[in-house]
mmCIF file with all atom_site columns, C-alpha atoms and ligand atoms in Angstrom:
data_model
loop_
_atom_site.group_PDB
_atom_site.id
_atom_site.type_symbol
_atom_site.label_atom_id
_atom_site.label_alt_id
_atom_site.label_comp_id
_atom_site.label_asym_id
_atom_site.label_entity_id
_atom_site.label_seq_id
_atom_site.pdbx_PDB_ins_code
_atom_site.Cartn_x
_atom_site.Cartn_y
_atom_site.Cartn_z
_atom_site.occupancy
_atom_site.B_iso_or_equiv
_atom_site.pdbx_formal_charge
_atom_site.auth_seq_id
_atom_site.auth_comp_id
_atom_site.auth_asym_id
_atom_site.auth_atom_id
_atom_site.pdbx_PDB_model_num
ATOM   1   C CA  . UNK A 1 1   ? -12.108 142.229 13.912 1.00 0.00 ? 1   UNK A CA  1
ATOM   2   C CA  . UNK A 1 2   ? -10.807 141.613 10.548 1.00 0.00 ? 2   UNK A CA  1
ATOM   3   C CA  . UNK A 1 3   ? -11.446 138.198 8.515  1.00 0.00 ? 3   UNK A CA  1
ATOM   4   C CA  . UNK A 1 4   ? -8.164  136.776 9.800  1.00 0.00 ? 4   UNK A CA  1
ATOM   5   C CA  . UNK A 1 5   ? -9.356  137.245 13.553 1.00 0.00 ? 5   UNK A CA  1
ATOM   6   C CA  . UNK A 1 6   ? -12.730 136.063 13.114 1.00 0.00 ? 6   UNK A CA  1
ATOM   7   C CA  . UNK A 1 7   ? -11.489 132.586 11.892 1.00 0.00 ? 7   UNK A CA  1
ATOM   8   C CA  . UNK A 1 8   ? -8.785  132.513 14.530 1.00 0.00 ? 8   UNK A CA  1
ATOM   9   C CA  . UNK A 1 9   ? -11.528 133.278 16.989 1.00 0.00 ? 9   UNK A CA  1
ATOM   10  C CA  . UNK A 1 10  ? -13.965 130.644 15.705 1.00 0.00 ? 10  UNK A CA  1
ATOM   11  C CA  . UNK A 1 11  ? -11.169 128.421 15.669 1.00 0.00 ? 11  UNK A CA  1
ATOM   12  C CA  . UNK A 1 12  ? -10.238 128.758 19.654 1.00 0.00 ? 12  UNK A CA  1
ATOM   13  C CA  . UNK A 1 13  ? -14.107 128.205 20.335 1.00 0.00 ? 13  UNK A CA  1
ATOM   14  C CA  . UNK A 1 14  ? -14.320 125.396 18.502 1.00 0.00 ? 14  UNK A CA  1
ATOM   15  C CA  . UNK A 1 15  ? -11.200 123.619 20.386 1.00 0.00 ? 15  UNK A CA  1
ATOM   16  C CA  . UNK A 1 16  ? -13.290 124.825 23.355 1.00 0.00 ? 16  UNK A CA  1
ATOM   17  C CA  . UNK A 1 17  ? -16.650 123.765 22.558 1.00 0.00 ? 17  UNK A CA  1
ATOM   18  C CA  . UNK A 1 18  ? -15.948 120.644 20.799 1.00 0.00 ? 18  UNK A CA  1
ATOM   19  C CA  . UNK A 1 19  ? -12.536 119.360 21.748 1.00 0.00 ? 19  UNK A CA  1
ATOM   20  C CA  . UNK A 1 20  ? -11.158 120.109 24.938 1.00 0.00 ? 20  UNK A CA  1
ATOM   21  C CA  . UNK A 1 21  ? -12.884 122.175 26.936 1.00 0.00 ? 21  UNK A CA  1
ATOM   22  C CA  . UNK A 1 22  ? -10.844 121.279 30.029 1.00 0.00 ? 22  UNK A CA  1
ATOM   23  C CA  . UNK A 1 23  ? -7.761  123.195 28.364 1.00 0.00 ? 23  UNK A CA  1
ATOM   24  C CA  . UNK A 1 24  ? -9.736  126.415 29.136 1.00 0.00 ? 24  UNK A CA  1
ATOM   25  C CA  . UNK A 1 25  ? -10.706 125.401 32.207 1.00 0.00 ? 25  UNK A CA  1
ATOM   26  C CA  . UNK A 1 26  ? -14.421 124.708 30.857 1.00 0.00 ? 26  UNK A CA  1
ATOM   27  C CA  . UNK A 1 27  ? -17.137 121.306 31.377 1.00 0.00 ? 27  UNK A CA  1
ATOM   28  C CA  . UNK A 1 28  ? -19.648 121.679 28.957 1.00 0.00 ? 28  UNK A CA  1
ATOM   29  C CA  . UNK A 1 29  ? -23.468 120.221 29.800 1.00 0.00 ? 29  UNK A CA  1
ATOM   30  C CA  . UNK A 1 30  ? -24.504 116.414 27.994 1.00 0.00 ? 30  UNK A CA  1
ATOM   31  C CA  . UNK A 1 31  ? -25.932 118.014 25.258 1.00 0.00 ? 31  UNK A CA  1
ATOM   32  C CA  . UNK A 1 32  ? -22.751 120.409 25.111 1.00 0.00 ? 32  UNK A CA  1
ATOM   33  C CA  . UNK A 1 33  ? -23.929 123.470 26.218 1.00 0.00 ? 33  UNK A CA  1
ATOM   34  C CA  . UNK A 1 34  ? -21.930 126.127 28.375 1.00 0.00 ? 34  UNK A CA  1
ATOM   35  C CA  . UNK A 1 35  ? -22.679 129.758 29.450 1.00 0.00 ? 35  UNK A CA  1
ATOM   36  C CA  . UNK A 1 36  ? -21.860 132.502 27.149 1.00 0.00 ? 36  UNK A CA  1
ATOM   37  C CA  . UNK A 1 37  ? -20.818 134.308 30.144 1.00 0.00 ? 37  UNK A CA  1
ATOM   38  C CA  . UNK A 1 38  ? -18.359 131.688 30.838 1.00 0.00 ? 38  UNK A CA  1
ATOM   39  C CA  . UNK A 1 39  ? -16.438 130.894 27.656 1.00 0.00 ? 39  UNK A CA  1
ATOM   40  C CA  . UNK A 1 40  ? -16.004 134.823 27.377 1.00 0.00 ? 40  UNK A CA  1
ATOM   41  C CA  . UNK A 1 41  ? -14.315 134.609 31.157 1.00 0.00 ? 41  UNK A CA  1
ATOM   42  C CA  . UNK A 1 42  ? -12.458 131.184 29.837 1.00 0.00 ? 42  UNK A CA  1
ATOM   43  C CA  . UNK A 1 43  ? -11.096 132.443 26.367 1.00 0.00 ? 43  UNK A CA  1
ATOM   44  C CA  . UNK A 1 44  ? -11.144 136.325 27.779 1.00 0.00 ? 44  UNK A CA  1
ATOM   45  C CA  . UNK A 1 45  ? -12.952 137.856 24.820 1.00 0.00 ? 45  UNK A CA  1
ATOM   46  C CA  . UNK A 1 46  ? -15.188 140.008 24.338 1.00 0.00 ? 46  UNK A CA  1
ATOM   47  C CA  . UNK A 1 47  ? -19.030 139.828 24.315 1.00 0.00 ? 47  UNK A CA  1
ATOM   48  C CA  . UNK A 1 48  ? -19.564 141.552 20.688 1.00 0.00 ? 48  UNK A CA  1
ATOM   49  C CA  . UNK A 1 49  ? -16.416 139.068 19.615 1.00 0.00 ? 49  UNK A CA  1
ATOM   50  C CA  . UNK A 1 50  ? -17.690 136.548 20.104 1.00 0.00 ? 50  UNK A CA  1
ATOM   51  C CA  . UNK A 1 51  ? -21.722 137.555 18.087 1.00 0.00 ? 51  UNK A CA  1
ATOM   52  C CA  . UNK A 1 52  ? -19.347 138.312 15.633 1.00 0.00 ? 52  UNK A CA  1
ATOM   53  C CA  . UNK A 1 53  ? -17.861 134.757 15.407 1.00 0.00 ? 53  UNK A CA  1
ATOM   54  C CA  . UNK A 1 54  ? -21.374 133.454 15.322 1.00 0.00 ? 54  UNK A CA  1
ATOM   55  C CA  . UNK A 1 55  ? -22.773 135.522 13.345 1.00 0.00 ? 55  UNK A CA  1
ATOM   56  C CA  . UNK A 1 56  ? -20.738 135.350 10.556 1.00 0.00 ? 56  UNK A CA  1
ATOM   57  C CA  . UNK A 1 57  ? -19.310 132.379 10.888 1.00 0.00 ? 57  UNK A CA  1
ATOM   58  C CA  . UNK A 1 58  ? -19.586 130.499 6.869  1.00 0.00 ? 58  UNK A CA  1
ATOM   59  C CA  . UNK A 1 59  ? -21.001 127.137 8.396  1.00 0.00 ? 59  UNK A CA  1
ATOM   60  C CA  . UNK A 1 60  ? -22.847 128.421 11.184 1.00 0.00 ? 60  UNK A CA  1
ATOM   61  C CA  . UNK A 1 61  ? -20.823 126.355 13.685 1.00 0.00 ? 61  UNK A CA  1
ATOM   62  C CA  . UNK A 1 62  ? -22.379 127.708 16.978 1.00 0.00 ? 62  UNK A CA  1
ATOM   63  C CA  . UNK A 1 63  ? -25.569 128.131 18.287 1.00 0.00 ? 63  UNK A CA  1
ATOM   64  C CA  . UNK A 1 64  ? -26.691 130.626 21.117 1.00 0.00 ? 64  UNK A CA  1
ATOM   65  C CA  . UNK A 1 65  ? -30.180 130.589 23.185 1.00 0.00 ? 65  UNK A CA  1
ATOM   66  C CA  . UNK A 1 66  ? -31.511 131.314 26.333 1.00 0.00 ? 66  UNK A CA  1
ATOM   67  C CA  . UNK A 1 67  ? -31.748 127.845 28.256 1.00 0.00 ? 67  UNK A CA  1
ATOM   68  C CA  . UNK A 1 68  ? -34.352 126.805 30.347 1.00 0.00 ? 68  UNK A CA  1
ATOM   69  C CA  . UNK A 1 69  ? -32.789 129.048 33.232 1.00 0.00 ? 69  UNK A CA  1
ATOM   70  C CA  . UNK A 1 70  ? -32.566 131.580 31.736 1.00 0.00 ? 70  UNK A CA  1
ATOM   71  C CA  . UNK A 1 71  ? -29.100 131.729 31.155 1.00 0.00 ? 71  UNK A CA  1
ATOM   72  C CA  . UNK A 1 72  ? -28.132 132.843 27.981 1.00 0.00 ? 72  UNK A CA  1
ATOM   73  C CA  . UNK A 1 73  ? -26.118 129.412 26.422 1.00 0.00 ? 73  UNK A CA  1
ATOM   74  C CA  . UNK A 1 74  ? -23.470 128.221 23.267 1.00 0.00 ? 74  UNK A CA  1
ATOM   75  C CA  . UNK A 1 75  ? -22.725 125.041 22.186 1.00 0.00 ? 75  UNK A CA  1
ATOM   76  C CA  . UNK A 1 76  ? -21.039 123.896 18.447 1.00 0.00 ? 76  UNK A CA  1
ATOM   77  C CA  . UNK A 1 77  ? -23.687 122.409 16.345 1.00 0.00 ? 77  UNK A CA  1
ATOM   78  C CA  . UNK A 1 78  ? -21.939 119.522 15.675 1.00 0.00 ? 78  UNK A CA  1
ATOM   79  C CA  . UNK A 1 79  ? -18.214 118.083 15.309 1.00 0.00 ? 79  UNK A CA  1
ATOM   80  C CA  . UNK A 1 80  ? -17.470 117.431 18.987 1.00 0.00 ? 80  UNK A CA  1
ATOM   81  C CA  . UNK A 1 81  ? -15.281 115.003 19.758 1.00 0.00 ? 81  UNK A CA  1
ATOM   82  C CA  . UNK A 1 82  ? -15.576 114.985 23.274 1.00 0.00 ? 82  UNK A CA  1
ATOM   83  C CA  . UNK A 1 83  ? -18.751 112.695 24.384 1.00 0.00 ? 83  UNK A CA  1
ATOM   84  C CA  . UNK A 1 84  ? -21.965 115.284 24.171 1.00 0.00 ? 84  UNK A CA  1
ATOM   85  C CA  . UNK A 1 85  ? -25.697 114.276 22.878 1.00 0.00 ? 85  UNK A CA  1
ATOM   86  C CA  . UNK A 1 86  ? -26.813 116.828 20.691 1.00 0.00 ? 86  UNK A CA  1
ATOM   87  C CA  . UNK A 1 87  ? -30.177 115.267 21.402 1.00 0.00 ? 87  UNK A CA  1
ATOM   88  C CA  . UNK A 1 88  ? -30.978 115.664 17.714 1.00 0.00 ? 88  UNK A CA  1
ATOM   89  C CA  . UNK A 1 89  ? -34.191 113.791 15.966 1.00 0.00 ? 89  UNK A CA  1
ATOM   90  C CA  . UNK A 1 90  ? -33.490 111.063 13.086 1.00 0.00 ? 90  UNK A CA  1
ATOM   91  C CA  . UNK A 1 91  ? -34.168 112.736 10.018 1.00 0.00 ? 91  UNK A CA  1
ATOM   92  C CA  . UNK A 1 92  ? -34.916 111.006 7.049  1.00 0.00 ? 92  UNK A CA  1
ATOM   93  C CA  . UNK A 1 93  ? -31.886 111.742 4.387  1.00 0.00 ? 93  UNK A CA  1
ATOM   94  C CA  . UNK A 1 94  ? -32.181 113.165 0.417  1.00 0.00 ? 94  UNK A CA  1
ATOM   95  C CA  . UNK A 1 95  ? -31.964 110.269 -1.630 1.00 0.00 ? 95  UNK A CA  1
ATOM   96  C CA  . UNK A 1 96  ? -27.763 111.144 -2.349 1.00 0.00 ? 96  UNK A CA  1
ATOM   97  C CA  . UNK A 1 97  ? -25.717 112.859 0.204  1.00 0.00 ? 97  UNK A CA  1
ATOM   98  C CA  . UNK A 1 98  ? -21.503 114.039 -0.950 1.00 0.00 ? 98  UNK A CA  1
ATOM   99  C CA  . UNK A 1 99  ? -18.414 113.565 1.241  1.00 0.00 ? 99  UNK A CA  1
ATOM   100 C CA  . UNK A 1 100 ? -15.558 114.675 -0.120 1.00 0.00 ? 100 UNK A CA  1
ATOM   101 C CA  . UNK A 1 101 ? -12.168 113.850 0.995  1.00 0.00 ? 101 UNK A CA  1
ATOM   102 C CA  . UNK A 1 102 ? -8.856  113.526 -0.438 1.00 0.00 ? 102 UNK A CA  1
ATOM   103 C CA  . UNK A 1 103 ? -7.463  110.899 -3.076 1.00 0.00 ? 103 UNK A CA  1
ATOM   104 C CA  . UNK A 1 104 ? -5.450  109.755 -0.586 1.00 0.00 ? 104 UNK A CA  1
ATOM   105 C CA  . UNK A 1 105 ? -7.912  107.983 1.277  1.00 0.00 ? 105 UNK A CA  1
ATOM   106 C CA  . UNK A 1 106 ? -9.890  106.180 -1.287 1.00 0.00 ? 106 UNK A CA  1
ATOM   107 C CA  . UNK A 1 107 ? -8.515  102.585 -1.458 1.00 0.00 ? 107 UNK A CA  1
ATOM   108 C CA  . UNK A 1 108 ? -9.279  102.603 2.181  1.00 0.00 ? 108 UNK A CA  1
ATOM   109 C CA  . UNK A 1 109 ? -12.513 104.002 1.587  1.00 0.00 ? 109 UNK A CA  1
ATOM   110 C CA  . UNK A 1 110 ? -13.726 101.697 -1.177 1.00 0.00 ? 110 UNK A CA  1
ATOM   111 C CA  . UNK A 1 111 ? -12.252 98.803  1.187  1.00 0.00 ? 111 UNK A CA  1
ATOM   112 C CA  . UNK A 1 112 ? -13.816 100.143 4.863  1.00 0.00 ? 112 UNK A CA  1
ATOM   113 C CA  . UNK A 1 113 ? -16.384 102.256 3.872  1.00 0.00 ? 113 UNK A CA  1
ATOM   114 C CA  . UNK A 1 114 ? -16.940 105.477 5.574  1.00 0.00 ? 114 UNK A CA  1
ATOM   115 C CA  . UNK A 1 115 ? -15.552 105.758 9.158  1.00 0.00 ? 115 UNK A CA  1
ATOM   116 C CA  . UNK A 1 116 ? -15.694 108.605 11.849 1.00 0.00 ? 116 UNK A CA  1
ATOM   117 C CA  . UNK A 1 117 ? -12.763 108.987 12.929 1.00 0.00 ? 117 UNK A CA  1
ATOM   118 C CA  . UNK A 1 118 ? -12.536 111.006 15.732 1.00 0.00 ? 118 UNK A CA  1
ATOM   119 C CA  . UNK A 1 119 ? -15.861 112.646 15.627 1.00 0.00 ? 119 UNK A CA  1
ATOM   120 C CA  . UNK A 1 120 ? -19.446 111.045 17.021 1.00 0.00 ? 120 UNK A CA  1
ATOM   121 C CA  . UNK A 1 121 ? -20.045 110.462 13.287 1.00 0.00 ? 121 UNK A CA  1
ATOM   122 C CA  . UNK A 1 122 ? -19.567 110.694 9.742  1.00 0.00 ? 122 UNK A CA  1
ATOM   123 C CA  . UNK A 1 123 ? -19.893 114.046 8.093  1.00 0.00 ? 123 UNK A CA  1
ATOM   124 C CA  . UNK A 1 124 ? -21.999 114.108 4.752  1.00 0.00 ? 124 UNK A CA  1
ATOM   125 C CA  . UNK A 1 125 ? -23.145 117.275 3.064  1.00 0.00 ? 125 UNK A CA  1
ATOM   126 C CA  . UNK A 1 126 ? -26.342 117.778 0.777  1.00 0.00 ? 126 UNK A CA  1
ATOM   127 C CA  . UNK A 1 127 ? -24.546 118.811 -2.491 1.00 0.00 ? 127 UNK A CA  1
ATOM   128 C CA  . UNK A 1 128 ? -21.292 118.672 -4.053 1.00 0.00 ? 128 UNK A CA  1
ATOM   129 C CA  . UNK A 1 129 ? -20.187 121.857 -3.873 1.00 0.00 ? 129 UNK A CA  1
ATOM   130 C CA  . UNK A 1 130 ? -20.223 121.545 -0.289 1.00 0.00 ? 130 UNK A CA  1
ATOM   131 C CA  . UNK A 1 131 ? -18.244 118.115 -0.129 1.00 0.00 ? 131 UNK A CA  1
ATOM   132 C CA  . UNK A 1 132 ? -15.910 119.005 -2.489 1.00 0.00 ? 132 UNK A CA  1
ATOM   133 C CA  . UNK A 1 133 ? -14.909 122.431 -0.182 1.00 0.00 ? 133 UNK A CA  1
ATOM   134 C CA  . UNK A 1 134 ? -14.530 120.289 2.917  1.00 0.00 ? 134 UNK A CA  1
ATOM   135 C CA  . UNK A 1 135 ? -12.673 117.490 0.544  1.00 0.00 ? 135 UNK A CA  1
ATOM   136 C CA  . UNK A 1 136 ? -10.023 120.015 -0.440 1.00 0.00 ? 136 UNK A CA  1
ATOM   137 C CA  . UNK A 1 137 ? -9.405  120.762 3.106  1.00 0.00 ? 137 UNK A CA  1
ATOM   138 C CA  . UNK A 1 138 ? -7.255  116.793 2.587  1.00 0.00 ? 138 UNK A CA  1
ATOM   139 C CA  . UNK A 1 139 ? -3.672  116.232 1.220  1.00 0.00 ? 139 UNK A CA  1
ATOM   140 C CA  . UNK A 1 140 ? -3.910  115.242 -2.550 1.00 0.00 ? 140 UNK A CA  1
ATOM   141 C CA  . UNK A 1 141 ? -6.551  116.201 -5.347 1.00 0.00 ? 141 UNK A CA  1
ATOM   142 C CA  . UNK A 1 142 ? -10.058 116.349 -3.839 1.00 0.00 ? 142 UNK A CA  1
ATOM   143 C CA  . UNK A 1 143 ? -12.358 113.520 -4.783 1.00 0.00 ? 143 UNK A CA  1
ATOM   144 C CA  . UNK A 1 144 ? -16.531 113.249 -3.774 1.00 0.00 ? 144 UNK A CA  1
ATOM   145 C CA  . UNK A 1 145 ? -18.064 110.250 -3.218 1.00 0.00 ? 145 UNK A CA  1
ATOM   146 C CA  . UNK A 1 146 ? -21.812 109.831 -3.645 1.00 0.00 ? 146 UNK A CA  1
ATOM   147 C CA  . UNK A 1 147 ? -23.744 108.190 -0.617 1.00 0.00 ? 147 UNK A CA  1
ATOM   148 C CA  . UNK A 1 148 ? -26.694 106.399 -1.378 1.00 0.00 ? 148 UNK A CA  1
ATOM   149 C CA  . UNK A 1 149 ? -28.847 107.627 1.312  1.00 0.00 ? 149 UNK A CA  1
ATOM   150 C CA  . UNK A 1 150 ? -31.880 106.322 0.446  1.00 0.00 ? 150 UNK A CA  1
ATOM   151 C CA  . UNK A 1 151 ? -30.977 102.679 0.050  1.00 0.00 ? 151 UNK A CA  1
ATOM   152 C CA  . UNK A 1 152 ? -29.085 103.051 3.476  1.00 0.00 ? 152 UNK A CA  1
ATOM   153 C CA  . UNK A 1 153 ? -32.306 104.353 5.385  1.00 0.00 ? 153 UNK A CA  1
ATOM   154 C CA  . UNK A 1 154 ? -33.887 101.794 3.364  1.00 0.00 ? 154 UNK A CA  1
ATOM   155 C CA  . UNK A 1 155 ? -31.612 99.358  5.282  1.00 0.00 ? 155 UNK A CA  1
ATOM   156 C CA  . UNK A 1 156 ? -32.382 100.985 8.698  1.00 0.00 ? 156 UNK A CA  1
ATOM   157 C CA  . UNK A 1 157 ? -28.934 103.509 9.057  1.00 0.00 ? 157 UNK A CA  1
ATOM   158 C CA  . UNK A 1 158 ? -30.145 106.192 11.133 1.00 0.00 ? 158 UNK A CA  1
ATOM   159 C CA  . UNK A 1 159 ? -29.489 109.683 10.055 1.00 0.00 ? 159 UNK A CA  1
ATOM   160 C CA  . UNK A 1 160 ? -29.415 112.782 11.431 1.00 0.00 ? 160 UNK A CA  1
ATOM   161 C CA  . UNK A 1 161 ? -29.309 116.565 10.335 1.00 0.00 ? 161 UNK A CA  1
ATOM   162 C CA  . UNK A 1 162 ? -27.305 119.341 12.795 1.00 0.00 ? 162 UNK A CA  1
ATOM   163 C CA  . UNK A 1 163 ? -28.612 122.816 13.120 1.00 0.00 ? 163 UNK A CA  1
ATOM   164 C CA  . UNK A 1 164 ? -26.404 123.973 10.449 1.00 0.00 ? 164 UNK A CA  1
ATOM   165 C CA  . UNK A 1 165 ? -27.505 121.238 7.823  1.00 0.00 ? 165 UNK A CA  1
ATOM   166 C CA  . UNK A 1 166 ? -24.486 118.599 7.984  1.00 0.00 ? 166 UNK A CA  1
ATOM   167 C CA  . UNK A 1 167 ? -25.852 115.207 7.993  1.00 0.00 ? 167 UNK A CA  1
ATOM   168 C CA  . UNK A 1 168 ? -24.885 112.474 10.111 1.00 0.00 ? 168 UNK A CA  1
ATOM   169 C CA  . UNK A 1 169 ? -24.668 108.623 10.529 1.00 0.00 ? 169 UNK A CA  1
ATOM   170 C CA  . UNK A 1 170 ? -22.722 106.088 12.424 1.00 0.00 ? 170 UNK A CA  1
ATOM   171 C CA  . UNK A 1 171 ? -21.023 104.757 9.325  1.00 0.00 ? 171 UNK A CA  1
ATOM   172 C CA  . UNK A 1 172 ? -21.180 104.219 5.552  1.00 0.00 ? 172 UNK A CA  1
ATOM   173 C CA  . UNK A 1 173 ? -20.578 100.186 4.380  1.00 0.00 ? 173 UNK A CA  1
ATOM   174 C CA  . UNK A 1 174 ? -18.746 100.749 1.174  1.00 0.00 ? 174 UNK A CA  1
ATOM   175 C CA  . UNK A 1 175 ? -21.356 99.300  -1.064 1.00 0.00 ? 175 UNK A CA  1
ATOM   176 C CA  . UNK A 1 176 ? -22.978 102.470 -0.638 1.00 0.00 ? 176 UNK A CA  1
ATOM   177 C CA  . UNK A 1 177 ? -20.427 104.463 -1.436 1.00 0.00 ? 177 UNK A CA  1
ATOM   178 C CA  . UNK A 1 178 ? -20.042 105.865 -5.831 1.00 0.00 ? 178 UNK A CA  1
ATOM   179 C CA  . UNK A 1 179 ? -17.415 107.727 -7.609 1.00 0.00 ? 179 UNK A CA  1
HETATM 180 C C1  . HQG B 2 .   ? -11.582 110.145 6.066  1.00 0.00 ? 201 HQG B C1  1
HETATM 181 C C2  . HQG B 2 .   ? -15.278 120.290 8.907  1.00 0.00 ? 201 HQG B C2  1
HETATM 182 C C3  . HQG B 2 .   ? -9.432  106.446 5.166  1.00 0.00 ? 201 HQG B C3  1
HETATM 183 C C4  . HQG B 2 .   ? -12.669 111.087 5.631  1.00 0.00 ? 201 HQG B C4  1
HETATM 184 C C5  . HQG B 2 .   ? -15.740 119.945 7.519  1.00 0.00 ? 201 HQG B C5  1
HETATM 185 C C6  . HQG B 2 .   ? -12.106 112.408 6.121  1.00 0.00 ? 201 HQG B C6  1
HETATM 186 C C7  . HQG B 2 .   ? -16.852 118.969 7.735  1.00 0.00 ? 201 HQG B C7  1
HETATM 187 C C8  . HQG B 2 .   ? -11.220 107.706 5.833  1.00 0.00 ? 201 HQG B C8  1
HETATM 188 C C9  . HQG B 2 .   ? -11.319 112.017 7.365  1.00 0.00 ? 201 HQG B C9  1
HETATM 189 C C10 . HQG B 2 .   ? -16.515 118.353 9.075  1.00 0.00 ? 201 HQG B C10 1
HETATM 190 C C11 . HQG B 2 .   ? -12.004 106.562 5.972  1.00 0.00 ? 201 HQG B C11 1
HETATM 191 C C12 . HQG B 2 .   ? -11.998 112.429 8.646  1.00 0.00 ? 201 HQG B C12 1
HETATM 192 C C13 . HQG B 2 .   ? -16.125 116.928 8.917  1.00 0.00 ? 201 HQG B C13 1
HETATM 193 C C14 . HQG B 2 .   ? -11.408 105.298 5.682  1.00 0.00 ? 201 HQG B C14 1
HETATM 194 C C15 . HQG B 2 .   ? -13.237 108.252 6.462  1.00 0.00 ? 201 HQG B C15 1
HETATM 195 N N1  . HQG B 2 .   ? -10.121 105.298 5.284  1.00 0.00 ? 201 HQG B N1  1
HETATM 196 N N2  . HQG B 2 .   ? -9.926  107.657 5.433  1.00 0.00 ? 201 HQG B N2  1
HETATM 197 N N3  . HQG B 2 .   ? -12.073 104.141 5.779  1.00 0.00 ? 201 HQG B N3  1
HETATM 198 N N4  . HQG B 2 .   ? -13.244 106.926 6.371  1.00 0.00 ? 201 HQG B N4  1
HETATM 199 N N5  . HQG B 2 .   ? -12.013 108.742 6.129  1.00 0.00 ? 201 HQG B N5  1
HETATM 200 O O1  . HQG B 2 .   ? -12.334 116.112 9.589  1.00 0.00 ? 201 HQG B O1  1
HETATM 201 O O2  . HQG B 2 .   ? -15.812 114.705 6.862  1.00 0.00 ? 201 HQG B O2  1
HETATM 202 O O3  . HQG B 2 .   ? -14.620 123.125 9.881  1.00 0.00 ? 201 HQG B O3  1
HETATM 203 O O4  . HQG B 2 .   ? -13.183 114.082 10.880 1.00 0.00 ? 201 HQG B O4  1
HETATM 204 O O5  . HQG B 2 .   ? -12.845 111.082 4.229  1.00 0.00 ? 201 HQG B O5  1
HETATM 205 O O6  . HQG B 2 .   ? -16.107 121.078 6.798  1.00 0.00 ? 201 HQG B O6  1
HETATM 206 O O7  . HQG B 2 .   ? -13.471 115.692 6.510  1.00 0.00 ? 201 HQG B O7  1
HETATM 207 O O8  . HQG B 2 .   ? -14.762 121.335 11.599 1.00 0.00 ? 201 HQG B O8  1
HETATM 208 O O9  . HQG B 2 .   ? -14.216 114.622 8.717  1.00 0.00 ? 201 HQG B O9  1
HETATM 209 O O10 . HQG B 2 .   ? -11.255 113.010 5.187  1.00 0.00 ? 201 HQG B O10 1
HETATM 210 O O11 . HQG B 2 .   ? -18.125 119.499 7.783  1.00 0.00 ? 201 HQG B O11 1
HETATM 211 O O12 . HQG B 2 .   ? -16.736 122.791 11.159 1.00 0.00 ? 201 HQG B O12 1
HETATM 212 O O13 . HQG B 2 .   ? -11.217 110.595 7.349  1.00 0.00 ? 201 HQG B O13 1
HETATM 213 O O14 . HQG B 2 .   ? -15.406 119.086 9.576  1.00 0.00 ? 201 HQG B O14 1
HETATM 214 O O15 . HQG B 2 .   ? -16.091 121.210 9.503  1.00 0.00 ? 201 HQG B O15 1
HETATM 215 O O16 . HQG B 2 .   ? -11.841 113.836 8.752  1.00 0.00 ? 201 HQG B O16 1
HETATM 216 O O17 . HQG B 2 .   ? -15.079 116.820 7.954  1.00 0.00 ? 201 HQG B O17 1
HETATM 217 P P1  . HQG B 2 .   ? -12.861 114.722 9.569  1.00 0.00 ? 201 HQG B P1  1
HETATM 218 P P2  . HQG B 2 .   ? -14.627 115.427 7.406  1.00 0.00 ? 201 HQG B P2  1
HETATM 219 P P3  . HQG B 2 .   ? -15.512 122.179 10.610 1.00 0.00 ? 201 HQG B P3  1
#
């Protein structure tokens, strides 16, 4: 598979794994697991496809294991928006996380804070290279807000840190919020 099909690939399994699995005819576990064996029948792809999608994938988006039965398992690391608990630990937070998003949105950000939309929660990333790339993904030019972590865990927001190093929280009050 070329470039081109290896996003378009990682792009079906994520509208599988984290969106709507029902569309392929698929119910993922609570913490959002399914068999390998059966998102290959449900998206009809092949086995060595689909280790290439997670293997190369730039963010890591998918995790495979063997489950307690033995079955071998996938599930997105994070980003559902389907209900799933990822059953992940609170993690304590660097002292600034990033979140970049697009001018756009910043009036309603400084006013509201830090929603999460349609996902289980907000998305932060460890450095600003990283926000800014998932900022310019957003109409208008790309903008990155500092979080201050630290004085938020101070003030008891949980945090949490997926498998492929996004970190997560319920919300951001806008008097955390910089830049
Ligand atoms: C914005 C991708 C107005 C927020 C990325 C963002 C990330 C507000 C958008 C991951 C707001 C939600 C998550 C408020 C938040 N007023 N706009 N009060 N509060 N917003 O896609 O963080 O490719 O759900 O700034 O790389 O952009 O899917 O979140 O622009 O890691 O693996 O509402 O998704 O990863 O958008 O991105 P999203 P996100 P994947």
């Amino acid at each position: 598979m070329d470039r081109q099909e290896l996003v378009r690939l990682s792009k079906r399994m994520s509208l599988a794994l984290r969106h709507r699995p029902d569309r392929v005819g698929l119910a993922l576990d609570e913490a959002g697991w399914v068999p390998v064996d059966d998102l290959l029948a449900a998206l009809r792809i092949r086995r060595a496809d689909l280790d290439a999608v997670v293997v190369s994938n730039d963010k890591q988006r998918f995790a495979v294991e063997r489950g307690p039965d033995g079955v071998e398992r996938i599930r997105a690391n994070q980003g559902h928006s389907v209900p799933v608990d990822l059953g992940l630990a609170p993690a304590d937070p660097p002292a600034l996380l990033y979140h970049g998003t697009g001018a756009a949105a910043l009036d309603s950000i400084r006013a509201a804070g830090l929603h999460r939309g349609g996902r289980h929660h907000v998305h932060l990333s460890p450095d600003v290279e990283t926000a800014r790339r998932v900022g310019t993904r957003r109409t208008g030019p790309t903008v990155v807000l500092t979080v201050d972590a630290a004085g938020m865990a101070r003030d008891g927001h949980v945090f949490y840190r997926s498998a492929n190093g996004v970190w997560l929280t319920d919300a951001v009050p806008a008097r955390y919020l910089a830049g």
